[in-house]
Amino acid sequence: MTKRRNIFRRIIIGATTVVISLSAYGGYRAMRSLILQNLKENALLEVQQGVNDIDQWLIARKTEVESLANTPTLRTMDWSLVGSYLKEEIKQSGNIVAFSDVFFIFAMVEPDGSFYNTKVDRSAKNASHREYFQRAMQGETTVSDPFIGLETDIPTIAIAAPIWSPTTSQPIGDVNGNVKLDRLTQVVNQLHYGEGSYAFVLNSKGGAIAHPNPDLLFNVDQPTSPILLNHRDPALATIAEHMVNRQQGIGIHTLDGERQYVAYLPLQAADWSVALVIPPENIEGQLLPLNAIALTVLGLTLSMIALLWRVQTFEQQQLQKTKTAAEAANYAKSEFLANISHELRTPLNSILGYAQILQRETSITPKQQKGLSIIYQSGEHLLTLINDVLDIAKIEARKLTMQPHPTHLTNLLTGVVEIIRIRATQKGLTFNYLPGENLPQHILIDERRLRQVLINLLGNAVKFTRQGSVTLKVNSSPTHQTPPKKFCQLSFEIEDTGIGIDPHELSHIFQPFEQVSKSHSKVEGTGLGLAISQQIVTLMGARIQVCSRIGEGSTFSFCLEIELPVADSQSPILVPSASTIIGYKGERKTILIVDDRWENRSVLVGLLEPLGFVLIEAENGQDGLDQALIHRPDLVITDLVMPMIDGYALLQNTRQRDAIKGIPVVVSSASVSMRDRQASLNAGASDFLPKPISITELLPLLGKHLKLEWQYEGKPEQKLEQSDSTPSVNEKQPTNASPFILPPPNEMSVLYHAASIGNITQIEREAHRIRELNESYRSFTERLLSLAQEMDDEAILVFVETSIASMS
Ligand code: ADP
């Protein structure tokens, strides 16, 4: 129980751990994506800052060129003045450092594209095809895409501004300051986000203006920028597309086979877009503490689960060990009980056997008869104790099982009633047996176990009643069907006017070894009977109920759902009253008794010889086999455990020899376990007879296997008794399967057909016809007619079926 609770507790802890871990993991994922989003936004902001710096730098350059363009000197468009002015400006102005550092050359372009520059003065080339010139002539200050300088032959960008006419306010030329592309790259390279990050710039067509990879870069050998929109790396092409569309954002991409963050933003000062490639660790590195916490939680969860699993495994091993030890102890106990029971049964066989033999002597005095009766009862009591202890051991080992078989109910009840009536009469109590009408004749039940329950409950009723009466009521419900099976409910009620049971004790009486302790009512018993009975009734699918009042009496009751056997499997069990059998008709039968104990053999000899059997004895299996081959007996009764060859080997040998293989062999053993019983039947035994041998069990077996017609004391020919379901112990008549004298089977077929289809008119017609056949069938036909009058076709069918079955 504690173990189960522990397992339950651990399941709860384990499940809670898993649930918490899953929620923690969910929380971690949500938190991580939130933080990451934040980190990305921060990164983009920083990149934005860097991009602004580039913008500022370009705007500053544009302003510088514009302010030059707006000087009166430039507006003269006279290179003799402008050239020296620009050269002078480069040398003398306060911006000298900035200019020489940034602009390495200035040019002045005339409206027709011819130009002068500070390197060659008048150039023979023409710049009218340059976009920056065309846009300047439209009044725009621009930053050009890279080109190869016409006079310098190096990659350059031009910052071009229009020179306005002082009179017409129209552009009359342009001035442009040229910057080396390397200088722009220096500016772009200032943009970074941690180690390993790099920036690149694309123009409005997707061509690379600045990039650390020279293969992608505009240069002298590659005077047109490679267009990244068509790049073979799809991630780079996608980013290029975003940039050309002047979008901004940050995302994770696989560039050159590596996961990288890329942030991209458009520039304001030029038609360009800047991208910054950032290694993931520069951004995600800040997630490390969170990851560490998550890993710690994961580690803890795994350790917890591992720990629980270890504890569980350990406990299971312990449990298995304990179970194995308990099974071994249980096995040893069962073995011990089986052995001790065997040892006790053997002397009991002699005691009970000889008590039965001597009781049948006619010459003994009443005093001797009384003494014998005490010996017999004490032996029986001892036997009950042994059986009870064995049953409890079986219940504890969960080995008690029901073995239902077709049983003649009236015979079973009559047998029980006979036993109890004697006990009640001896105590001066009235015993009432009140069977209900229409009790089924045959039922499927473990007859031995039902008898055991009834004898226990009735025995208790007698035991705990000082005066008054003990009553047994048995009733049945109408048959109901669940094709192909038929069922009915049988209720049993055992009522006494005895001492009653204290209400507080009622719940304990079904516990093993529980006796309600009251010194004045202390009587013999083990306190096992009710516990066993309750278990048996439970296995039969019901519960024993009790209701009791102190000083007034008790009622024990239970109601069983019983299956009825199909008609052709019914075989009435004749229970001859053993005490009245004095012999059998026909030729003498020879019985071989094989038992290593002379006292057991002599009990059987003492019981059977007076009935006219010829008995041969053998003291072991080998001897038994030899004797069987010599004498060819009609039946063999053998013990199981014997020296030389045992009962099983004897059975096998007998079944293998043609001369004797058909002889019925009854195994009689003091070992009463189901295993031995089944093993002997498997080895070829015809039946099993437990020791101590009871003559009421022995004779029916002999009658069955030797097909005997018994002779009874007094009325030897009486085969059928009249209708009375409450025979008294003193009745010396044999009971029969049916209480009615029945017509021969061939006269029953039409009746059976009519009953099976519920044709009441035809049933009545047949009942009248059968009565005409012989007056002795009157009671049978009267019963039929009374049922027909009640239109109870179900009861008629049961009645006809059981009557037919009782004839087989
Ligand atoms: P045993 O009869 O061997 O003591 P049981 O298990 O059959 O054991 O009964 C347990 C106890 O229940 C009895 O000792 C008795 O105290 C009480 N008991 C059982 N049946 C009756 C009854 N009919 N009337 C009064 N007490 C009873």
Coordinates of N, CA and C in Angstrom, one line a residue, residues 54 125 131 219 489 496 510 516-517 571 583 607 643 681 716:
I54 N 27.8 58.4 -42.1 CA 28.2 58.4 -43.5 C 27.5 59.5 -44.2
K125 N 39.4 66.3 -72.9 CA 38.3 65.3 -72.9 C 37.0 66.1 -72.6
E131 N 26.6 61.6 -65.6 CA 25.3 61.8 -65.0 C 25.4 63.0 -64.0
N219 N 36.4 48.5 -59.8 CA 37.8 49.0 -59.8 C 38.3 49.2 -61.2
Q489 N -31.7 -17.0 -10.9 CA -31.1 -16.6 -9.6 C -31.6 -17.5 -8.5
D496 N -31.6 -18.1 12.1 CA -31.6 -18.8 13.4 C -32.2 -17.9 14.4
F510 N -16.3 -11.6 9.0 CA -15.8 -12.2 7.8 C -14.3 -12.2 7.7
V516 N -16.2 -13.6 17.5 CA -16.7 -12.6 18.4 C -16.5 -13.1 19.9
S517 N -15.6 -12.4 20.6 CA -15.3 -13.0 21.9 C -16.3 -12.7 23.0
S571 N -26.7 -34.8 -16.4 CA -26.7 -36.2 -16.0 C -27.0 -36.3 -14.5
G583 N -25.7 -54.1 -0.6 CA -25.1 -54.9 -1.6 C -25.4 -54.4 -3.0
L607 N -14.8 -51.5 4.4 CA -16.0 -50.9 3.9 C -16.7 -51.7 2.8
P643 N 6.2 -46.2 -2.8 CA 7.6 -46.6 -3.2 C 7.5 -47.4 -4.6
L681 N -6.0 -37.0 -13.3 CA -7.0 -37.2 -14.4 C -6.3 -37.1 -15.7
P716 N -35.5 -52.8 -1.5 CA -34.4 -52.8 -2.5 C -34.8 -52.4 -3.9

